[in-house]
C-alpha positions as CSV (number, residue, x, y, z in Angstrom):
1,M,-11.1,22.5,-4.9
2,G,-10.3,25.0,-7.7
3,S,-9.1,23.6,-11.0
4,S,-8.2,20.0,-11.2
5,G,-7.0,17.9,-14.3
6,S,-6.7,14.7,-16.4
7,C,-4.1,12.6,-18.0
8,C,-4.1,12.6,-21.8
9,C,-2.1,10.3,-24.1
10,Q,-1.7,11.3,-27.7
11,K,-1.3,8.8,-30.5
12,V,1.7,6.6,-29.9
13,T,3.2,4.3,-32.5
14,L,4.2,0.9,-31.2
15,S,5.9,-1.9,-33.1
16,M,3.4,-4.7,-32.3
17,S,-0.4,-5.0,-32.1
18,P,-2.1,-5.7,-28.8
19,A,-2.9,-9.2,-29.8
20,E,0.7,-10.0,-30.6
21,Q,1.7,-8.7,-27.2
22,A,-0.6,-11.0,-25.2
23,Q,2.0,-13.8,-24.7
24,Q,4.8,-11.3,-24.1
25,H,2.7,-9.5,-21.5
26,C,2.1,-12.8,-19.6
27,D,5.8,-13.5,-19.6
28,E,6.6,-10.0,-18.2
29,S,3.6,-9.7,-15.8
30,H,5.8,-10.3,-12.8
31,Q,8.1,-7.4,-13.7
32,G,5.4,-4.9,-12.8
33,L,6.9,-1.4,-12.3
34,A,10.5,-2.7,-12.8
35,E,10.5,-1.5,-16.4
36,W,8.5,1.7,-15.9
37,D,10.5,5.0,-16.0
38,V,9.8,8.6,-15.4
39,D,10.3,11.2,-18.2
40,P,11.1,14.0,-17.8
41,P,13.0,13.6,-14.5
42,I,11.5,15.1,-11.4
43,A,13.0,18.5,-10.7
44,M,15.0,18.7,-7.5
45,S,18.3,20.1,-6.1
46,D,21.6,19.1,-7.6
47,P,22.3,15.5,-6.5
48,R,26.0,16.1,-6.5
49,A,25.5,18.6,-3.6
50,L,23.5,16.0,-1.7
51,E,26.1,13.3,-2.2
52,N,28.7,15.5,-0.6
53,N,27.1,14.8,2.8
54,K,28.8,12.1,4.8
55,R,27.2,8.7,4.2
56,A,28.4,7.6,7.6
57,S,26.1,10.2,9.1
58,D,23.2,9.0,6.9
59,R,23.7,5.4,8.1
60,K,23.5,6.5,11.7
61,G,20.0,7.8,11.0
62,A,19.0,4.4,9.6
63,D,18.6,2.8,13.0
64,K,16.2,5.6,14.1
65,R,14.1,5.6,10.9
66,I,11.4,3.0,11.8
67,G,9.0,4.3,14.4
68,R,11.7,6.7,15.7
69,A,9.2,8.9,17.5
70,I,8.1,6.1,19.8
71,A,11.3,4.1,20.1
72,T,12.7,6.2,22.9
73,R,9.8,5.8,25.3
74,D,10.3,3.5,28.2
75,G,7.8,2.0,30.7
76,P,5.0,-0.4,30.2
77,G,3.4,1.3,27.2
78,E,-0.2,2.5,27.2
79,D,-0.9,4.7,30.3
80,D,-3.8,2.7,31.5
81,L,-2.1,-0.7,31.2
82,E,-0.5,-0.6,34.6
83,E,-3.7,-1.3,36.5
84,H,-4.1,-4.5,34.5
85,R,-0.6,-5.9,35.1
86,R,-0.4,-9.2,37.0
87,P,2.8,-11.0,38.2
88,R,3.3,-14.1,36.1
89,S,6.2,-16.3,35.0
90,K,6.6,-17.6,31.5
91,G,6.6,-21.4,31.4
92,R,7.9,-23.4,28.4
93,E,4.5,-23.8,26.9
94,T,3.8,-20.0,27.3
95,Q,7.1,-19.1,25.6
96,R,6.2,-21.5,22.7
97,L,2.8,-19.9,22.3
98,I,4.2,-16.4,22.3
99,K,7.0,-17.2,19.8
100,Q,4.5,-19.0,17.5
101,A,2.2,-16.0,17.6
102,M,5.0,-13.7,16.6
103,K,6.1,-15.9,13.7
104,Q,2.6,-15.8,12.3
105,D,2.3,-12.0,12.7
106,R,2.8,-9.9,9.6
107,V,5.2,-7.5,11.3
108,C,7.3,-10.1,13.1
109,A,7.3,-13.0,10.5
110,L,10.9,-12.4,9.3
111,L,12.4,-12.0,12.8
112,E,15.0,-14.5,13.7
113,E,15.1,-16.6,16.9
114,P,17.4,-14.3,19.0
115,E,15.2,-11.4,18.0
116,L,12.0,-13.2,19.1
117,E,13.8,-14.1,22.4
118,A,14.7,-10.4,23.0
119,I,11.1,-9.3,22.6
120,L,9.8,-12.2,24.7
121,E,12.1,-11.3,27.6
122,T,10.4,-7.9,28.0
123,M,6.8,-9.2,28.0
124,E,4.6,-8.7,31.0
125,Y,1.2,-10.2,31.7
126,Y,-2.1,-8.2,31.7
127,E,-5.7,-9.3,32.6
128,F,-8.9,-7.7,31.3
129,E,-12.5,-8.3,32.2
130,R,-15.3,-8.8,29.7
131,G,-16.1,-5.6,27.8
132,E,-12.8,-3.8,28.7
133,L,-10.7,-2.2,25.9
134,I,-7.1,-3.4,25.5
135,V,-6.3,-0.8,22.8
136,E,-8.5,2.0,21.3
137,Q,-8.6,3.2,17.7
138,G,-7.0,6.7,17.3
139,K,-5.0,6.6,20.5
140,V,-1.2,6.4,20.6
141,G,0.1,2.9,21.5
142,T,3.5,1.7,22.6
143,T,2.9,-2.0,23.3
144,F,2.8,-5.2,21.2
145,F,0.5,-7.9,22.4
146,V,0.0,-11.7,22.3
147,L,-3.3,-13.2,23.5
148,Q,-2.9,-16.2,25.8
149,K,-6.3,-16.6,27.4
150,G,-9.8,-15.7,26.2
151,S,-11.0,-14.1,23.0
152,L,-11.0,-10.5,21.6
153,E,-13.1,-8.6,19.2
154,V,-11.5,-6.1,16.7
155,Y,-13.5,-3.0,15.7
156,V,-12.7,-0.4,13.0
157,N,-14.9,2.6,13.0
158,S,-17.3,0.8,15.3
159,N,-17.6,-2.2,12.9
160,V,-16.6,-5.7,14.0
161,M,-13.8,-6.7,11.6
162,N,-12.2,-9.7,13.3
163,T,-12.2,-12.0,16.3
164,L,-8.9,-13.0,17.9
165,A,-8.4,-16.4,19.6
166,E,-5.6,-17.6,21.9
167,G,-2.1,-17.5,20.3
168,K,-2.8,-14.4,18.1
169,A,-0.6,-11.3,18.1
170,F,-1.8,-7.7,17.6
171,G,-0.8,-4.1,18.0
172,G,2.3,-4.1,15.8
173,L,1.1,-1.9,13.0
174,A,0.7,1.3,14.9
175,L,4.2,0.8,16.3
176,L,5.7,0.0,12.9
177,Y,4.1,2.9,11.1
178,N,4.4,5.4,13.9
179,C,0.7,6.2,13.7
180,P,-2.3,6.1,16.1
181,R,-4.0,2.7,16.8
182,T,-5.8,1.6,13.6
183,A,-8.4,-0.5,15.5
184,T,-10.1,-1.0,18.8
185,V,-9.6,-4.3,20.6
186,K,-12.2,-5.4,23.2
187,A,-12.3,-8.4,25.5
188,L,-15.2,-10.7,24.8
189,D,-14.7,-12.6,28.1
190,E,-12.0,-12.6,30.8
191,C,-8.7,-12.3,28.9
192,G,-5.0,-12.6,29.5
193,V,-2.5,-11.0,27.2
194,W,1.3,-10.6,27.1
195,G,2.6,-7.1,26.2
196,A,6.1,-6.3,24.9
197,N,7.8,-3.0,25.8
198,G,7.6,-0.6,22.9
199,S,11.3,0.5,23.1
200,T,12.6,-3.1,22.8
201,F,10.1,-3.9,20.0
202,H,11.3,-1.0,18.0
203,R,15.0,-1.7,18.6
204,I,14.5,-5.2,17.3
205,L,12.7,-4.0,14.2
206,Q,15.4,-1.4,13.5
207,E,18.2,-4.0,13.8
208,N,16.3,-6.4,11.5
209,A,15.7,-3.6,9.0
210,Q,19.4,-2.8,9.0
211,K,20.3,-6.5,8.2
212,H,18.1,-6.3,5.1
213,Y,19.0,-2.7,4.1
214,A,21.2,-3.7,1.1
215,E,18.5,-6.1,-0.2
216,N,15.7,-3.5,0.2
217,R,17.9,-0.8,-1.4
218,R,18.4,-3.0,-4.5
219,F,14.6,-3.6,-4.6
220,L,14.0,0.1,-4.5
221,D,16.3,0.6,-7.5
222,S,14.0,-1.8,-9.5
223,L,10.9,0.3,-8.7
224,R,10.4,2.9,-11.5
225,L,8.1,4.8,-9.1
226,F,11.2,6.3,-7.5
227,D,13.1,7.1,-10.7
228,G,14.3,10.7,-10.7
229,L,15.1,10.7,-7.0
230,T,18.7,11.3,-5.9
231,S,20.7,8.5,-4.5
232,K,20.5,10.1,-1.1
233,Q,16.7,10.2,-1.3
234,K,16.6,6.5,-2.2
235,D,18.9,5.8,0.7
236,R,16.5,7.5,3.1
237,V,13.5,5.6,1.6
238,G,15.5,2.4,2.0
239,E,16.1,3.2,5.7
240,A,12.3,3.5,6.1
241,F,11.6,0.3,4.2
242,F,10.2,-2.7,6.1
243,T,9.0,-6.1,4.9
244,E,5.7,-7.6,6.0
245,V,4.6,-11.2,5.3
246,F,1.1,-12.4,4.6
247,E,-0.3,-15.9,4.5
248,A,-2.9,-16.9,1.8
249,G,-6.2,-15.2,2.3
250,S,-4.9,-12.5,4.5
251,R,-6.3,-8.9,4.1
252,V,-3.4,-6.5,3.6
253,V,-5.6,-3.4,3.5
254,T,-9.4,-3.2,3.8
255,E,-11.7,-0.8,2.1
256,G,-12.6,2.1,4.4
257,D,-9.4,1.7,6.5
258,S,-7.2,4.8,7.2
259,T,-4.0,4.9,5.0
260,T,-1.0,4.2,7.1
261,A,1.5,3.0,4.5
262,I,2.3,2.5,0.8
263,Y,3.0,-1.1,-0.2
264,F,5.2,-2.7,-2.9
265,V,4.8,-6.4,-3.8
266,K,8.1,-8.3,-3.4
267,K,6.9,-11.9,-3.8
268,G,3.6,-13.5,-4.5
269,E,0.3,-12.4,-5.9
270,L,-2.6,-10.3,-4.4
271,S,-6.2,-9.8,-5.4
272,V,-7.6,-6.2,-5.5
273,C,-11.4,-6.1,-4.7
274,Q,-14.1,-3.6,-4.3
275,G,-17.3,-4.1,-2.2
276,G,-17.7,-7.2,-0.2
277,T,-18.1,-7.7,3.6
278,V,-15.8,-8.7,6.4
279,K,-17.3,-11.2,8.9
280,A,-16.7,-11.1,12.6
281,S,-14.3,-14.0,12.1
282,G,-12.2,-11.7,9.8
283,E,-13.2,-13.6,6.6
284,F,-13.7,-11.5,3.5
285,L,-16.7,-12.4,1.4
286,D,-18.4,-11.3,-1.9
287,G,-15.8,-8.7,-3.0
288,K,-15.6,-8.1,-6.8
289,E,-12.0,-8.6,-8.0
290,I,-11.0,-5.7,-10.3
291,S,-7.3,-6.6,-10.8
292,R,-4.3,-8.6,-9.5
293,L,-0.9,-7.4,-8.3
294,G,2.4,-9.1,-8.7
295,P,6.1,-8.4,-7.9
296,G,7.0,-4.7,-8.5
297,D,3.4,-3.5,-8.3
298,C,2.4,-0.8,-5.8
299,F,-0.8,-0.1,-3.9
300,G,-2.0,2.3,-1.3
301,D,-0.6,5.2,-3.3
302,R,-4.0,6.4,-4.6
303,A,-5.5,6.8,-1.1
304,L,-2.2,8.4,0.1
305,L,-2.1,11.0,-2.7
306,N,-5.7,12.1,-2.0
307,H,-5.5,11.8,1.8
308,D,-8.4,9.4,1.5
309,L,-9.4,6.1,3.2
310,Q,-8.5,2.9,1.4
311,D,-10.9,2.5,-1.6
312,V,-10.2,-1.2,-2.2
313,T,-9.5,-4.4,-0.2
314,V,-6.3,-6.2,-1.1
315,V,-6.1,-9.9,-0.2
316,S,-3.1,-12.2,-0.6
317,V,-3.7,-15.1,-3.1
318,G,-0.9,-17.2,-1.7
319,K,1.9,-16.4,0.7
320,C,3.2,-12.9,-0.1
321,E,5.9,-10.5,0.9
322,C,5.4,-6.8,0.6
323,G,7.7,-4.0,1.3
324,C,6.1,-1.1,3.1
325,I,6.9,2.5,3.9
326,S,4.9,4.6,6.4
327,V,2.9,7.6,5.2
328,T,4.7,9.8,7.7
329,E,8.2,8.7,6.6
330,L,7.4,9.0,2.9
331,R,6.1,12.5,3.1
332,E,9.0,13.6,5.2
333,I,11.6,12.1,2.8
334,L,10.0,13.1,-0.6
335,G,8.1,16.3,0.2
336,N,6.7,17.8,-3.0
337,D,8.2,15.0,-5.1
338,L,5.8,12.5,-3.6
339,S,2.8,13.8,-5.7
340,S,4.7,13.5,-9.0
341,C,5.8,9.9,-8.2
342,L,2.3,8.8,-7.3
343,D,0.6,10.6,-10.2
344,R,2.8,8.6,-12.6
345,N,2.1,5.3,-10.9
346,F,-1.7,6.1,-11.0
347,I,-1.5,6.6,-14.8
348,L,0.4,3.3,-15.2
349,Q,-2.2,1.4,-13.2
350,G,-4.9,3.0,-15.4
351,L,-3.2,1.6,-18.5
352,K,-3.2,-1.8,-17.0
353,K,-7.0,-1.7,-16.6
354,S,-7.5,-1.0,-20.2
355,P,-8.4,-4.3,-22.0
356,I,-6.5,-3.0,-25.0
357,L,-3.4,-1.2,-23.7
358,S,-2.9,-3.8,-20.9
359,Q,-1.9,-6.2,-23.6
360,F,1.3,-4.3,-24.4
361,S,4.5,-5.3,-22.6
362,S,5.7,-3.5,-19.5
363,S,8.4,-1.7,-21.5
364,Q,5.8,-0.5,-24.1
365,Q,3.5,0.6,-21.3
366,Y,6.4,2.6,-20.0
367,E,6.8,4.3,-23.4
368,I,3.1,5.2,-23.4
369,V,3.5,6.7,-19.9
370,K,6.4,8.8,-21.2
371,A,4.1,10.2,-23.9
372,V,1.4,11.2,-21.3
373,V,0.9,14.8,-20.4
374,V,-1.2,16.0,-17.4
375,R,-3.6,18.9,-18.0
376,E,-5.9,20.8,-15.7
377,F,-9.4,22.0,-16.7
378,E,-11.5,24.7,-15.1
379,A,-15.1,23.9,-14.2
380,G,-17.2,23.7,-17.4
381,E,-14.2,23.8,-19.7
382,K,-14.5,21.7,-22.9
383,V,-12.4,18.6,-22.9
384,E,-11.2,16.9,-26.1
385,V,-12.3,13.3,-26.9
386,E,-9.8,12.5,-29.6
387,H,-7.1,11.3,-27.3
388,R,-5.9,7.7,-27.8
389,F,-6.2,7.3,-24.0
390,A,-7.2,9.7,-21.3
391,I,-7.8,9.0,-17.6
392,V,-9.3,11.2,-14.9
393,I,-6.8,11.8,-12.1
394,D,-9.0,14.2,-10.1
395,G,-12.5,15.7,-10.4
396,K,-15.1,14.6,-12.9
397,L,-16.0,14.9,-16.6
398,D,-19.6,15.2,-17.8
399,G,-20.7,14.5,-21.4
400,L,-22.8,12.3,-23.7
401,N,-22.2,8.7,-24.7
402,N,-24.5,7.4,-27.4
403,S,-26.6,10.5,-26.7
404,F,-27.1,9.4,-23.0
405,P,-25.6,11.5,-20.1
406,V,-22.4,10.1,-18.7
407,T,-20.0,11.1,-15.9
408,L,-16.4,9.9,-15.7
409,E,-14.9,10.0,-12.2
410,R,-11.4,9.5,-10.9
411,G,-9.8,6.4,-12.3
412,Q,-12.2,6.1,-15.3
413,W,-10.9,6.5,-18.8
414,Y,-11.8,6.7,-22.5
415,E,-10.0,5.7,-25.6
416,D,-10.4,7.2,-29.1
417,G,-13.6,8.8,-28.2
418,A,-15.2,5.7,-26.8
419,I,-15.7,4.1,-23.3
420,V,-14.4,0.5,-23.5
421,E,-14.8,-1.4,-20.2
422,A,-12.8,-4.5,-19.2
423,E,-15.1,-7.5,-18.9
424,G,-12.8,-10.3,-17.6
425,G,-9.3,-11.2,-16.6
426,G,-7.6,-9.8,-19.7
427,G,-5.8,-11.7,-22.5
428,D,-5.8,-11.8,-26.3
429,G,-9.5,-12.8,-26.5
430,E,-10.6,-9.8,-24.4
431,A,-8.4,-7.5,-26.3
432,S,-9.8,-8.6,-29.6
433,T,-13.4,-8.1,-28.3
434,A,-12.4,-4.7,-27.0
435,L,-11.0,-3.6,-30.4
436,I,-14.3,-4.5,-32.0
437,V,-16.2,-2.5,-29.4
438,L,-13.8,0.4,-29.8
439,D,-14.2,0.4,-33.6
440,R,-18.0,0.3,-33.2
441,E,-18.2,2.9,-30.4
442,K,-15.6,5.3,-31.7
443,A,-16.7,9.0,-31.6
444,N,-19.9,8.1,-29.7
445,L,-18.5,9.9,-26.7
446,H,-18.9,13.7,-27.2
447,D,-19.6,17.1,-25.5
448,L,-17.2,16.4,-22.6
449,S,-16.5,19.1,-20.1
450,A,-15.0,19.4,-16.7
451,G,-17.3,19.0,-13.7
452,R,-18.2,21.8,-11.3
453,S,-14.9,21.3,-9.4
454,G,-12.8,21.1,-12.5
455,A,-10.7,18.1,-13.5
456,R,-7.2,16.8,-13.9
457,L,-6.6,14.5,-16.9
C-alpha cells in the first residue's frame, strides 16, 4: 500500500465548554453537514472558464444522467426472459396490485400517478418454475419487476437476505445506479411476475428527476461535503441526484453489500449498526447501534473511498427520504476531487463519535475540521500522541496504552494522549464522564508508530 496517513487536530480554542454545548448541539443536530465547510478550497480549474459553457447544453444532458448507459436499450430486458413470457391481460385488480407495489418501492415511491401508469403500460407477464432464477447477482439487468403470484427468495453472496411475497417490487436499484444486479432472486415455487421495459422505466425516472432538479440543487448547496466545487460541477451532481423513500425499519444498506451509491439524509432519522443478522424474512436483528444520522448527514462515503463493501447496516428509524448518487456518476463528475470531499466528511464523522467533541455545535465542529491537517507516515515511523484529536484515515497505529499493546485502525481516534471511548448515546452526562476519563488517562498512550503498511492520520 506504500505510505498512508492520519488526521491530526492541533489545539483549538473554542468559546464554550463541551458541557455548555450539549443543549445547543441537540438543537442543531438536524443540521448535520449543513454548517460544515471546506478550508482550504479544493484546487480545480478556474470556475469562470467552466461557467462560459452554455447552460442549455448542460440541461440537455440532465435527462440522460440517471442510468444513461441502459436507457437506450429496447426489447424485453434480460436476454433469458423471453422464454418465460406468457400472454396475459391486466385486469383492474392486477393494475391495483402493480401500482401499490410501485408506491411502496424505494425507487418509485415519489412517482406520480401518470408516471406509474406509463410504467404499467409496458409491463409483460413472465412465469418461472420452482428453483429458477429471475435475476442473478453480478449480471446486467434492464427490467423492473413486480411479483403477482408465488414467493421469491433473495440472495446476496449466496446468503438468504429476504423473502418476497405477492405485491412486492424488485430490480430497480441496478437500473437506477447503472450497476450489475446487487442480488440473486430465485423462485421458491411456481411464480408469476410483471416486468417493465427498461427504456420506459429510465425515461420516467429521468423525467421525475428533472421535476425535482431545482429542489435537489438547493439541497446540494446545503451540503458542505461539496463546498469548493464549481457551480457547473454542482449542476452535474444535481443532475445525477435521485430521491429514495424508506419506511420505518427498512434496511437502506447492509453490512457486506457492494457499494453502489452514496446517500444524503433529506428527511427522517436512521440508525447505523454493526454486526447483527438478517433473517430470511428480511428482518434485521441483534445489530449494535453505533450512531444515528439526521438531515444533512452522509453515509456510504467510507466504503466508496476505499472501494470496500459496506461496513455497517443502516436502518430507517421512521419514514425517511434520502438523496442518492451512483458511484459511477460521482466518480465521473468529481474525478480526483472525490477523495478530498470524502476525506473531510470522514474526519467530521470521527468528531461526532467523540463523546467530548461531539458536544460542540455543528459550526464549532466545522471550525475544528478547518484546523485539521492530514499527514502520512511511513511504516514504523513515530507518531506524536500530543494532538488534541487524531483519527486514523488509513492504515494502522501500534503502541502502548497503560503499558499494554494497542492497535488503532481506520476510524479509531485518540485525544490528548488518551483513548476515550463513547459508552452511550452522547449528551452532557457522557461528556462529563469522558472528561474525567481523559484527565485520568492523559499521556497513558505512548510509543505510537505507523503499522507495517504505513498510516494516514
